[in-house]
CSV table of N, CA and C in Angstrom, one decimal:
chain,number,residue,atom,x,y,z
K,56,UNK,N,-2.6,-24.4,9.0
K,56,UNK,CA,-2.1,-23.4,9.9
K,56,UNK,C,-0.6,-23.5,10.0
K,57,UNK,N,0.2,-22.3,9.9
K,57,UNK,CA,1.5,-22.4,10.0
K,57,UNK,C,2.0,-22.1,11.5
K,58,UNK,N,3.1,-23.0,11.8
K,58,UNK,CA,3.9,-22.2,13.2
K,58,UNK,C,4.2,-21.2,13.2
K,59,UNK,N,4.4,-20.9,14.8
K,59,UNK,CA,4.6,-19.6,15.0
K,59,UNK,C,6.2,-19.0,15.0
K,60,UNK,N,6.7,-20.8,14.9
K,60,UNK,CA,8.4,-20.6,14.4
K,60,UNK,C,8.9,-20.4,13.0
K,61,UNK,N,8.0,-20.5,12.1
K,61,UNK,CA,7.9,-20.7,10.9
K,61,UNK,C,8.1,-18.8,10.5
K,62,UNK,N,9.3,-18.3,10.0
K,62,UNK,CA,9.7,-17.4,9.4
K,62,UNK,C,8.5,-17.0,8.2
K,63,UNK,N,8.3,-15.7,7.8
K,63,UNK,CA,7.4,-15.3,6.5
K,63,UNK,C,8.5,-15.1,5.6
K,64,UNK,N,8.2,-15.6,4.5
K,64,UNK,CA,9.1,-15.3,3.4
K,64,UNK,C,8.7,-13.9,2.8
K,65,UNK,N,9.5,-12.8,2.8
K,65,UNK,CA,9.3,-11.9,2.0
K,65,UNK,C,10.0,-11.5,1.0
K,66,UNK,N,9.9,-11.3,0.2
K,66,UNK,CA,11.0,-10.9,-0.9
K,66,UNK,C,10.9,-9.4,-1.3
K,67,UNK,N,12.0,-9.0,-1.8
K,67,UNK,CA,12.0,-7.5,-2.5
K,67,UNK,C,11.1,-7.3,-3.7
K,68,UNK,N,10.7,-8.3,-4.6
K,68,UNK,CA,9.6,-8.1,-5.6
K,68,UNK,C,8.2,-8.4,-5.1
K,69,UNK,N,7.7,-9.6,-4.3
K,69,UNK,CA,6.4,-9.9,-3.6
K,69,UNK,C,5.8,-8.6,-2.6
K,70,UNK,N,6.6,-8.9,-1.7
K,70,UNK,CA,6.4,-7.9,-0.5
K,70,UNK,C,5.1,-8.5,0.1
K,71,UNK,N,4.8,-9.7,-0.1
K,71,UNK,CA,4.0,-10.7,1.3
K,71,UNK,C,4.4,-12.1,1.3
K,72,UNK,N,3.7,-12.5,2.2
K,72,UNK,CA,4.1,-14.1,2.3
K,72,UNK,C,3.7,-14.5,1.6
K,73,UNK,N,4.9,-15.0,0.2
K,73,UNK,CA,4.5,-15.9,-0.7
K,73,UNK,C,4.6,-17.7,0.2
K,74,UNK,N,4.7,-18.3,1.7
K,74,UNK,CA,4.5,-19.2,2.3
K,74,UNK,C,2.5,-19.4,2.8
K,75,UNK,N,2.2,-18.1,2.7
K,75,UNK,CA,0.7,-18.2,3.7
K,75,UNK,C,0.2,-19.3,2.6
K,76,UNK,N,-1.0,-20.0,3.0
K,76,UNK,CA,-1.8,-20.7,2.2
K,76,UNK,C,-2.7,-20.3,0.9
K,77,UNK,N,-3.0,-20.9,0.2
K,77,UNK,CA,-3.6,-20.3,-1.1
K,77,UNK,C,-5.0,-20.3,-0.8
K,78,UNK,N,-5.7,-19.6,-1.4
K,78,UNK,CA,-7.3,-20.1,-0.8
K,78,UNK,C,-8.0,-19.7,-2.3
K,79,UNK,N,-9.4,-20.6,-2.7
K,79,UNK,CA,-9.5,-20.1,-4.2
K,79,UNK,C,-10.9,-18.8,-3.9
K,80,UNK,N,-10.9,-18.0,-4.9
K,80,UNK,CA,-11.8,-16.9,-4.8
K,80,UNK,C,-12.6,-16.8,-6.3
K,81,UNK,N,-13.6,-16.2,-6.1
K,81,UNK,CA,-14.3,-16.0,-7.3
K,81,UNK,C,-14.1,-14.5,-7.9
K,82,UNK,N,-13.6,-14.2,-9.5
K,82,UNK,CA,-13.4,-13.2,-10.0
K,82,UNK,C,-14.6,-13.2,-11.3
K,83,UNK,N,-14.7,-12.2,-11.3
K,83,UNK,CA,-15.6,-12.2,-12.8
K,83,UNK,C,-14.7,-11.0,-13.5
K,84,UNK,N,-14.0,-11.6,-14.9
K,84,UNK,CA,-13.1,-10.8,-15.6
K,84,UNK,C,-13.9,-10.9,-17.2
K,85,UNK,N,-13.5,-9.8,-18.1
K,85,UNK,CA,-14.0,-9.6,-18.9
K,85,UNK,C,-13.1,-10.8,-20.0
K,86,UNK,N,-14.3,-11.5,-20.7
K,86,UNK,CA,-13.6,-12.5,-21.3
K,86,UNK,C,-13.3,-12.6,-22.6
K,87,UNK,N,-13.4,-11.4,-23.1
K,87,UNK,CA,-12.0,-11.1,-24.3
K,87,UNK,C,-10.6,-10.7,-23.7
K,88,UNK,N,-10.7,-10.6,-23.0
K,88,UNK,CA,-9.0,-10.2,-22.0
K,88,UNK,C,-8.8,-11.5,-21.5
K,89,UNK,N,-9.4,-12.0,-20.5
K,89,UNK,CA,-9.2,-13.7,-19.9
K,89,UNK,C,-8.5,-14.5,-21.5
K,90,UNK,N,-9.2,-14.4,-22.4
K,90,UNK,CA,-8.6,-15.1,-23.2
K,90,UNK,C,-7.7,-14.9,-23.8
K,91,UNK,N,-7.4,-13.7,-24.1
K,91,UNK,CA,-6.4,-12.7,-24.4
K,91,UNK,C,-4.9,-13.6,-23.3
K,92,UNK,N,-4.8,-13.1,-22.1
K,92,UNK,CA,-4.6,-13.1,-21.2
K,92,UNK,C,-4.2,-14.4,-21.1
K,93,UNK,N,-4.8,-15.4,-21.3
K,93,UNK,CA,-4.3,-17.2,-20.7
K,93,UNK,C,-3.5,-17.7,-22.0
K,94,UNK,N,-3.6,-16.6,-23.4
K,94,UNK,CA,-2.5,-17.1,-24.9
K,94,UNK,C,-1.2,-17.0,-23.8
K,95,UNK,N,-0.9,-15.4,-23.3
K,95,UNK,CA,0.4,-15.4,-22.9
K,95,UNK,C,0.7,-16.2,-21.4
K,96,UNK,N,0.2,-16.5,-20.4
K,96,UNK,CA,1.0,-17.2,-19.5
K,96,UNK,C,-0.1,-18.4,-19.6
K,97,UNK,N,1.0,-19.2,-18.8
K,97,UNK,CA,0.8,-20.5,-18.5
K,97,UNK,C,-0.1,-20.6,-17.1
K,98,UNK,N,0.1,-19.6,-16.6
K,98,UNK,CA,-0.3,-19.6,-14.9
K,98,UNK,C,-1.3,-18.8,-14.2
K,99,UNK,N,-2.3,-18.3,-14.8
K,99,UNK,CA,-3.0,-17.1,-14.5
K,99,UNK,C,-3.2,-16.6,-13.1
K,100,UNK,N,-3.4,-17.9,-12.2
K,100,UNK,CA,-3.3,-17.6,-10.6
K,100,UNK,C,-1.8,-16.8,-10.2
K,101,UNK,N,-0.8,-17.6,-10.8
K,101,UNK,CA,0.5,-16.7,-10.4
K,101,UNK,C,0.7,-15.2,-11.0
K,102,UNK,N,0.1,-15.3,-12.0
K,102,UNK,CA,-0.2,-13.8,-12.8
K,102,UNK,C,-0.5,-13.0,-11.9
K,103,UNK,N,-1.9,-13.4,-11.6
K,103,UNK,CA,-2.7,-12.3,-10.8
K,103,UNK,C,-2.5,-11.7,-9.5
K,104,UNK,N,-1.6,-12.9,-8.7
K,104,UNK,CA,-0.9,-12.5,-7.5
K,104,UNK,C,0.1,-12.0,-7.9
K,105,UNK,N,1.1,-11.8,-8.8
K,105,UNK,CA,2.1,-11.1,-8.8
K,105,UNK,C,1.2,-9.6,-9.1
K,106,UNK,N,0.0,-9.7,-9.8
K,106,UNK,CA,0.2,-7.9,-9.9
K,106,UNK,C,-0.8,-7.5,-8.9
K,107,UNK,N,-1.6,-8.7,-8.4
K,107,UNK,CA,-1.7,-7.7,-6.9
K,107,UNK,C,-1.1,-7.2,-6.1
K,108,UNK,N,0.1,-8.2,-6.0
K,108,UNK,CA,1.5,-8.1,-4.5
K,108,UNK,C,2.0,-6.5,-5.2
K,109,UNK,N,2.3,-6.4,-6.8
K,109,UNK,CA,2.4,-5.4,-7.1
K,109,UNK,C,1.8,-4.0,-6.9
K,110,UNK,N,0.6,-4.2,-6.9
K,110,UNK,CA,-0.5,-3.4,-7.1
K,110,UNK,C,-0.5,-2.4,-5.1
K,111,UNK,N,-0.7,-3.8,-4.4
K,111,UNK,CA,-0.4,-3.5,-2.7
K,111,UNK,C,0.7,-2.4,-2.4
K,112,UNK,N,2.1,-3.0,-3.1
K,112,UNK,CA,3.2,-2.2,-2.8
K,112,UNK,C,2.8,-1.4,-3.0
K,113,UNK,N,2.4,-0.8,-4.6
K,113,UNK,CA,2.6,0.6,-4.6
K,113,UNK,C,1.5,1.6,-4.1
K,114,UNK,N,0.4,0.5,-4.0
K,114,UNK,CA,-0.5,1.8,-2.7
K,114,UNK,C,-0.1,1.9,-1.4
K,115,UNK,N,0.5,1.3,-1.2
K,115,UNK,CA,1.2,1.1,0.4
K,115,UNK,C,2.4,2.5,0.0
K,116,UNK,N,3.2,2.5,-0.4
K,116,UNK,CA,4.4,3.5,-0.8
K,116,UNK,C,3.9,4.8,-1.0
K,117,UNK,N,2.0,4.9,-2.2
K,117,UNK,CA,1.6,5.7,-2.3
K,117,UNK,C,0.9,6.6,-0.9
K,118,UNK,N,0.1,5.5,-0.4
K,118,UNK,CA,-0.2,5.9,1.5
K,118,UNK,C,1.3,6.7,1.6
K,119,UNK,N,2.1,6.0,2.0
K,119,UNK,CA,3.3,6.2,2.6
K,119,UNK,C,4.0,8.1,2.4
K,120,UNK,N,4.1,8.2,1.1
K,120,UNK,CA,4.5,9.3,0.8
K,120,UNK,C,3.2,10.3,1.0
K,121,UNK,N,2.1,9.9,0.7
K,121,UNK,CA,1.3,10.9,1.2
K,121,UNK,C,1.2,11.9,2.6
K,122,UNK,N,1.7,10.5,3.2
K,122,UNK,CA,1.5,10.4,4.9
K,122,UNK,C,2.9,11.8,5.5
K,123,UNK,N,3.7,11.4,4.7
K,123,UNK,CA,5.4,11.8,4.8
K,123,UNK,C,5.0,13.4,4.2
K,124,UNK,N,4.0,13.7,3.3
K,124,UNK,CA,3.7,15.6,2.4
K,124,UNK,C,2.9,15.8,3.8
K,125,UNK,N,2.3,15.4,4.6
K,125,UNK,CA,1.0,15.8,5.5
K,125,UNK,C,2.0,16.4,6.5
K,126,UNK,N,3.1,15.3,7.3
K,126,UNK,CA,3.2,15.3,8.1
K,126,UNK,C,4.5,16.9,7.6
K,127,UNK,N,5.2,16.9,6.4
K,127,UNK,CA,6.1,18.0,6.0
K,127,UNK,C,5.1,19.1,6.1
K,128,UNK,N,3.8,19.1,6.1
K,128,UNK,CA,2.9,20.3,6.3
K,128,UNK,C,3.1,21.0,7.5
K,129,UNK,N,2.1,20.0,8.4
K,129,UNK,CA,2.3,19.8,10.0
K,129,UNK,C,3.5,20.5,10.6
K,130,UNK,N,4.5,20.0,10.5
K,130,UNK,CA,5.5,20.3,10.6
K,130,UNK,C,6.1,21.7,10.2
K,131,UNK,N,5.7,22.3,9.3
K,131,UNK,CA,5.7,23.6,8.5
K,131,UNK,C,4.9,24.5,9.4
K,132,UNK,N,3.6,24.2,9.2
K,132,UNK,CA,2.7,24.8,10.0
K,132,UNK,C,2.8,24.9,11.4
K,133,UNK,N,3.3,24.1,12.2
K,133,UNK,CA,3.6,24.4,13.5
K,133,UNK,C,5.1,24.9,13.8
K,134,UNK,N,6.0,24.6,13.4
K,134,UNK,CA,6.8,25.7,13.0
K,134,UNK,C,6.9,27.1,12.9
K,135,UNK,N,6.1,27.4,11.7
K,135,UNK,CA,5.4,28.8,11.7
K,135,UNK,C,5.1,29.3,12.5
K,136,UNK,N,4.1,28.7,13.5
K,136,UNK,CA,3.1,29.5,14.5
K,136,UNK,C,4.2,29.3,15.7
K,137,UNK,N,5.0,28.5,15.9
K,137,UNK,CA,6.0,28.7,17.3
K,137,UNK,C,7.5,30.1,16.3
K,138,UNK,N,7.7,30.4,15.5
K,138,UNK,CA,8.2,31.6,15.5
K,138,UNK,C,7.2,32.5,15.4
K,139,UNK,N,6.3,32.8,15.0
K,139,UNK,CA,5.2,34.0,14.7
K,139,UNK,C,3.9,34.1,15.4
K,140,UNK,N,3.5,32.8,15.9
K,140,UNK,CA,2.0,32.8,16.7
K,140,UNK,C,1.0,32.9,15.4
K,141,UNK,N,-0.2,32.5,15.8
K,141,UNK,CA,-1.1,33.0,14.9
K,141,UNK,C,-1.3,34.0,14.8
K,142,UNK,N,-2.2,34.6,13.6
K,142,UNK,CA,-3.0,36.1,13.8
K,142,UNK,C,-3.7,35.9,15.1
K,143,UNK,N,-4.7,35.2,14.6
K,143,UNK,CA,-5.8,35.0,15.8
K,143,UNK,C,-5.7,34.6,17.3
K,144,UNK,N,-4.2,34.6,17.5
K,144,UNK,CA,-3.9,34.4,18.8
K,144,UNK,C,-4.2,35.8,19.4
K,145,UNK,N,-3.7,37.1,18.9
K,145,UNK,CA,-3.8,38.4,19.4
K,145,UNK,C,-5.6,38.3,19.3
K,146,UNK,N,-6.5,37.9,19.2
K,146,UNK,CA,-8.1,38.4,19.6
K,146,UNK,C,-8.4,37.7,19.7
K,147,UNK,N,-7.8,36.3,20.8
K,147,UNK,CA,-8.5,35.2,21.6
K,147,UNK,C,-9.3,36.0,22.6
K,148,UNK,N,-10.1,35.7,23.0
K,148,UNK,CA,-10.9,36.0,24.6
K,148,UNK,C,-10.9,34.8,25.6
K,149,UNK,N,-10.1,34.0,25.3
K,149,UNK,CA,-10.0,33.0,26.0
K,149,UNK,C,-8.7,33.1,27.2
């Protein structure tokens, strides 16, 4: 367990705590690639965390900018209706 004085290290290429603890997991990978794969690095566990930390960023950025077109909608669309109102404001019965 780490303190709670204990800073997270983030870095601009990781983008998590490369300090949290390691913990081991079970993968089932295709093993013409695994072996493929272990000629070129030395490290396969550091491999795989780097292109997940990778992998996170860019669906995090991807969320992100999705989030940022919705809300440019939103924004558009309520806009619109505070200069013009809806159609369907003129044959509310409410």
């Amino acid at each position: 367990m780490r303190s709670r004085n204990m800073v997270a290290t983030f870095t601009r290429t990781t983008h998590y705590d490369r300090t949290a603890p390691r913990r081991p997991v079970n993968l089932s990978l295709n093993a013409d690639l695994l072996a493929q794969v272990r000629q070129v690095t030395p490290n396969l566990s550091a491999t795989v965390e780097t292109l997940l930390g990778d992998y996170l960023h860019a669906a995090r950025e991807k969320r992100e900018d999705e989030q940022r077109q919705l809300d440019s909608v939103i924004d558009a669309v309520n806009a619109l209706h505070t200069r013009h109102g809806f159609l369907s404001d003129e044959f509310s019965t409410l």
